[in-house]
Each structure stands twice: as structure tokens, then as C-alpha cells.
Amino acid sequence: MGSCKDQEDKLAKCVFVHGPIIVGAGPSGLAVSACLSQQGVPSLILEKSDCIASLWQYKTYDRLKLHLPKHFCELPLLGFPENFPKYPTKHQFIAYVESYASHFSIQPRFKQAVQQAVFDHSGGFWKVQTQDFEYISKWLIIATGENAEPVTPEIAGIEKFNGPVVHTSEYKSGSEFRNQRVLVVGCGNSGMEVSLDLCRYNAIPHMVVRNTVHVLPREMFGFSTFGIAMTLLKWLPLRLVDKILLLIANLTLGNTDQLGLRRPKTGPIELKNFTGKTPVLDVGALSQIKSGKIKLTSIAFQVMEGVKEITKNVARFTDGQEKEIDAVILATGYKSNVPSWLKGNDFFTKDGMPKTPFPDGWKGENGLYTVGFTRRGLQGTSYDAVKIAQDIAEQWRTIKDYKNTHHVILLAKS
């Protein structure tokens, strides 16, 4: 049994939070905090980094823009400034979320990396441990999202490679790879855009296509492809909408299979909904793949099959080809990190996603909530944030009414 001094020290490091604890100060955490505030419920955001939206601020490349029109990417209660372009840049989006936090007086506690979160069944509250404190609350909202940590694949021989190996979370600009032969592993939106960016700096990207992929035009007939899909889904079955999108894509982009970009058998929207795999919205890379060169630079843009092995300066592919390379960029995406710190809970899969699919994955048991795990981008985040705030607000008002009533009874007795 510890001494009184030990117990006092432990108590001094306990922080009792009146409202929910929110883990993560990205767009998801900010959205749910704002919605709670509107309902009159206080909250506390714990953020491991030193800023809000750290993924956007530190782990995105310079040329990044929103892939969807801004009205599909707004957070609840406050839209983008009217003077922002249809597809805001990375820096404009960061300015938006910073102004969002300021508008709703959201002040996260920075540099508080959650090491463990566990529900205390005897007390009926959550204990969230960081390197500095133990935070205690009736409610825990997980807002770390689907993209908390970079995914780094195992590639035979990569440790022998002489050149730099970087994940896209570390990539900023093709200027760092000027005139180099760069192996880009992955052909999603990041792989396509990084490859396009490399070409601007006379680099020679060899893009590795590891899986099947849907490539769609970002716009169809002057309208957002995503917007068209969302409108059609109000009236038509999902699979019919997918067929319409693919028909238009084939007419406008041609047969991507002939370029080495084989389409999955499942349609783009259905695949996104059930697996989270996002279709590539083309912003110019496809034309470079088709032509085999870039205007002004005449640099080859090559699509390769899977990597078998990498040596000191050579990449060997599964189809038998070999290419000399100077650098490797891993455009292999991100994953959730929830299983590493949420303990004693089976609400999440081993991959860190809620077991209950959208639209019901926002609420677990014992005051556990999740926001930003819908595989539906910022629209899904907004949906989650509103539902969570409404649910907690009802409990908050019930508790408040009970305390007020109990207080009145005690005064009457006295």
C-alpha cells in the first residue's frame, strides 16, 4: 500500500474532465467539439502534436488540393470562405480549420500523446493516460481517424538500397528529386499526384501498380464527379450509378486497362463504401501516362507492375523487368492506430476500424464514440459529429436536471 505522499502525487496528476475527452485535434476532433459546444457541452481535446490538423500541416505535399469541391468538405456549423476556390489548396484548408477552431474557441491540450485509454467498470468512467496526466471522464470520443499512421510495406532488399526511401507523409516537392529516377510505390491519388509533381522537376517516375484501381475524371461535363454520383444516388441504385460513372469514365478517359491500370470488378462507389479504397480522381497524371512524356520536359512516365526486390540501386519487378533507380517514394497510404492504445474494448477491428459499419459506427458502449472512421471523408465526419453531440447533450441535460433537482430536495430538507 502506497504512502499518503504517493497518493497525493497520483491525485495531482489526475485531471477530471466535466465533458467528453476527445482524442485528436484534426478536422474530426474539431468538428465534434464545435457541435458539443453548440449544445452547451464542454469538452477537452488531447492532441499528441503541437498544432491542430497535424497530418495536414506536417505530412502532406505542397501541391495537394482537396479532391472534392469545397462544399463537400465543410465542417459542421461553419463553411469555407466564399472567396476560396472550388478546390482549396492545402494551405487554404489549414487556414480554414484554424479559423474554425478560433471561431468556436477550441483550445486543445497539445503534446499530450495518449498512451492508454481504458474504461473503469467499477467507477463508470474512462481513464485516458498521457505522458503527463491521467484524464478522467464519463465519455471518450476517438477522433484520430483512419489516417493516423503511415503504412510502410515490406519490400525485399529495401534495407540494402543506397538512395533515400520516403513515405509520402515526408514528401514535400519534386524539387528534392530533380533529374532522378524515382520508384513510386502505389497508384492511388497520392501516387498519381506525386508522380505528376516529380515530372515537373525533370525526375523520371516509375510508378508501381500493386493492385487494381478505378481512375475517374475529377469532373464530368463541368461538374464534380463525386457531386454527380451523390445526386444520382438519391434516385438510382448504387450499382447502376457505378455503371453510369464507369461508362462516362471510359468515354472521357478511355480504357485504362490498356495502360496497365486495371479496374476492379466492383464499382468505384460500392468499393469505397465497403473497403474504404478511394477511386483516383485524375488531375492530369493519366494524360502523362498515355503520352509517355510531359510537355516541356519530354520525360517518360512509366507504369510498372509489382516490386519483387530492391538492391543497392536496382528495382526488380514481378514481370522480370529491372530498372536502375535513385530514390523510392512509398505512396502506400495510412492506417488507424486505435488498437495500440485503446485497451479492453472490442468495438474496433484489429485494423482499427469500428466493427459496426456506417451509419451506426459512431457509438459504442460505456460512453465510447468515434468520429472520422466512416470511409466517407469529411462528409462522414460531419455526420458523426452531429450525431455524437446530440447523443451526449441528451445525457448531459439529464445529469444536469438530476443534479439540480437533487440540490433543490436537499435545500428543502435543510
PDB file of N, CA and C in Angstrom, residues 51 167 323:
ATOM      1  N   CYS A  51       0.037  21.162 -32.794  1.00  0.00           N
ATOM      2  CA  CYS A  51      -0.859  22.019 -33.563  1.00  0.00           C
ATOM      3  C   CYS A  51      -2.115  21.243 -33.934  1.00  0.00           C
ATOM      4  N   HIS A 167       8.241   7.920 -47.253  1.00  0.00           N
ATOM      5  CA  HIS A 167       6.791   7.785 -47.400  1.00  0.00           C
ATOM      6  C   HIS A 167       6.247   9.133 -47.855  1.00  0.00           C
ATOM      7  N   LYS A 323      15.034  -2.018 -63.284  1.00  0.00           N
ATOM      8  CA  LYS A 323      15.244  -0.594 -63.531  1.00  0.00           C
ATOM      9  C   LYS A 323      16.225  -0.033 -62.517  1.00  0.00           C
TER      10      LYS A 323
END
